[in-house]
Amino acid sequence: MAKNEEIAKILFELAEMYEMQNIPFKPRVFERASESVASLEDDVADLYKEGGLKALEGIPSVGRGIAERIEEYLKTGEMKEYNQIKKKFPVDIAELSSIDGVGPKLINLLYTKLKIRTVADLEKAAKGGKLRSLPRMGAKLEAKILKGIEFKREGGGRFALGEALPMSRAIKDRLLKITDAEEVEVAGSVRRMQETIGDLDFLVVSGNPKKISDYFVKMPEVAHIYARGETKVNVRLKSGIDADLRIVPKKSFGAALQYFTGNKDHNVEVRKIAIKKGYKLNEYGLFRGKKNIAAESEEEIYKKLGMSLPPPEMRLNLGEIEAALRQAQGKPGGLPNSIGYDDLRGDLQTQTSWTDGKNSIEEMAREAEKIGHEYIAITDHTRSLAMTGGSDEKKLARQAKEIDRVNEKFSARGGSASGGKNIKILKGAEVNIMKDGSLDIDDEALAKLDVVGAAVHSLFNLTKKEQTERIIRAMENPNVDILFHPTGRVINRRKPYDVDMEKIIKAAKRTGTILEIDGHPWRLDLKDEHIRMAREAGVKMVIDTDAHSTSELHYLEYGIAQARRAWCTKKDIINTLPLKEFLGMLK
Ligand code: DGT
Ligand code: CA
Ligand code: CA
Ligand code: ZN
């Protein structure tokens, strides 16, 4: 898979570089191709080996021109076009554009005027007051950029799950191909699906540890080897994240997996239970005296400790240990029957090329159907988000006609492409909450929509009181069904706005407003502790992807993991319901 990632990254950088230079069309073309290659199941190199240039052209969103560039890269390991542009603009685009407020156009300006190539250059210039003199800049934007840099640094170098999970899966897939690797698992915070990740923890079962560690340290991702033993390796990857590897024999796989999954607090508590029973628990097994009484599976270990098996996402010592003990004793108050990764039937927040999304309504609906959804709401932005071309009432009416057309086209097929029921496209919008809590679309137009999500996209700095009241007023609107991404945070980039979540949850209960778990890996908003609060208050939620392209519709698991970590069952999440019942839960 590594080739796919390399190629996707180059195509993405090319897109950004064309955007920097204000070249029309090309940015979009390269960006789409990049996403398509990144989300490809097959290895591009294999595709090419089997079917040549034709096979490359068969990749969605990859035309002849891009196919030829990929071919060039596969043959020579380089792309001339990329090298040339990179020579002209030797800037670290990926790093710079990860700072809030910095986009391709600004990067261009920063380089041409101030020769800024890296975030370190940028910080120096901002601190020296050099940015404010640039066209369309000013002291305010300069301060914003400095804040963005600081915020990123405060993240303490933790990676978003959205970055760490694909990296760890790519490595896992490759490790699995080694003949002597019997089992491979990613443990630690990745297995718990935590929203940010400190380092990656790999566990491999093998009778030939040397072969595994040899392979591991030679992977192209590895930048530095900290330590290397027979069964234990620690490295730094080029992406900047560290990775630990443990190689264990089959007979202690469960013990090792248990040891390296639960967070430390969970592990300490479980160990105490073992000690109370007169046992000893470590990464090699559960021992009575010298006798190893459970080690091969996690389930067996928990069972011998008198516990049911808690799902990895819940192993945080937040009550799951007591619940697992009660459950094993057949007492009430056991572990929840967690919502599963296949339980969603629809997605309620998606954007299309009608505003800032990349794909058409029809493309989004087809992809959602492939995923197995029964419904998808199209919720493009509205008028006051002018930079996205947000809809006004007229545009919403036009969009409604297009949705009717596609729905009719789909029902004329008599069954979905995958053989199931036709997907139903719902009319929706992501409406902006104005300063006073009013909305930027009139009520008459909102009443015509199937699903209305309201969201804050401006004035993030209001006082807690003002922000909370503003949001609650919007929730009181009888047309507002869902509060989208309730705190507005963007992981490692933007703090949540100051809002009283207890009051929001109470208002949700009172007004019958659904709260969203925005599962976009950069948002994960609500976060787990707020989901817990909402669930305990009996407030219903939805899990959405906030997709801006067909590939982002696949982000389901991130939101579901948040809900599992907060002990949610299917009942708490209403887009597990069939369409009719789902609609019945809205205002
Ligand atoms: P991270 O990497 O900061 O996102 O979080 P984790 O939980 O992956 O932490 P990490 O990589 O330090 O440790 C991996 C696993 O090893 C973790 O799930 C729990 C376990 N572990 C770490 N330190 C200890 C310890 O001192 N005692 C016990 N019992 N387990 C530990
Ligand atoms: Ca870790
Ligand atoms: Ca670790
Ligand atoms: Zn958007």
PDB file of C-alpha atoms and ligand atoms in Angstrom, residues 158 187-190 192 197-201 242 244 260, ligand 2:
ATOM      1  CA  ARG A 158      -0.063  13.710  19.497  1.00  0.00           C
ATOM      2  CA  ALA A 187      -2.881  -2.372  20.446  1.00  0.00           C
ATOM      3  CA  GLY A 188      -2.688   0.704  22.686  1.00  0.00           C
ATOM      4  CA  SER A 189      -4.694   3.849  22.083  1.00  0.00           C
ATOM      5  CA  VAL A 190      -5.245   2.957  18.414  1.00  0.00           C
ATOM      6  CA  ARG A 192      -9.124   1.876  21.856  1.00  0.00           C
ATOM      7  CA  ILE A 197      -2.578   8.928  19.547  1.00  0.00           C
ATOM      8  CA  GLY A 198       0.818   9.201  21.235  1.00  0.00           C
ATOM      9  CA  ASP A 199       2.492   6.243  19.575  1.00  0.00           C
ATOM     10  CA  LEU A 200       1.624   3.083  17.669  1.00  0.00           C
ATOM     11  CA  ASP A 201       1.846  -0.290  19.421  1.00  0.00           C
ATOM     12  CA  ASP A 242       6.897   6.575  17.209  1.00  0.00           C
ATOM     13  CA  ASP A 244       6.619   0.047  19.311  1.00  0.00           C
ATOM     14  CA  PHE A 260      -1.025  -3.496  25.744  1.00  0.00           C
TER      15      PHE A 260
HETATM   16 CA    CA B   2       0.546   3.905  22.177  1.00  0.00          CA
END
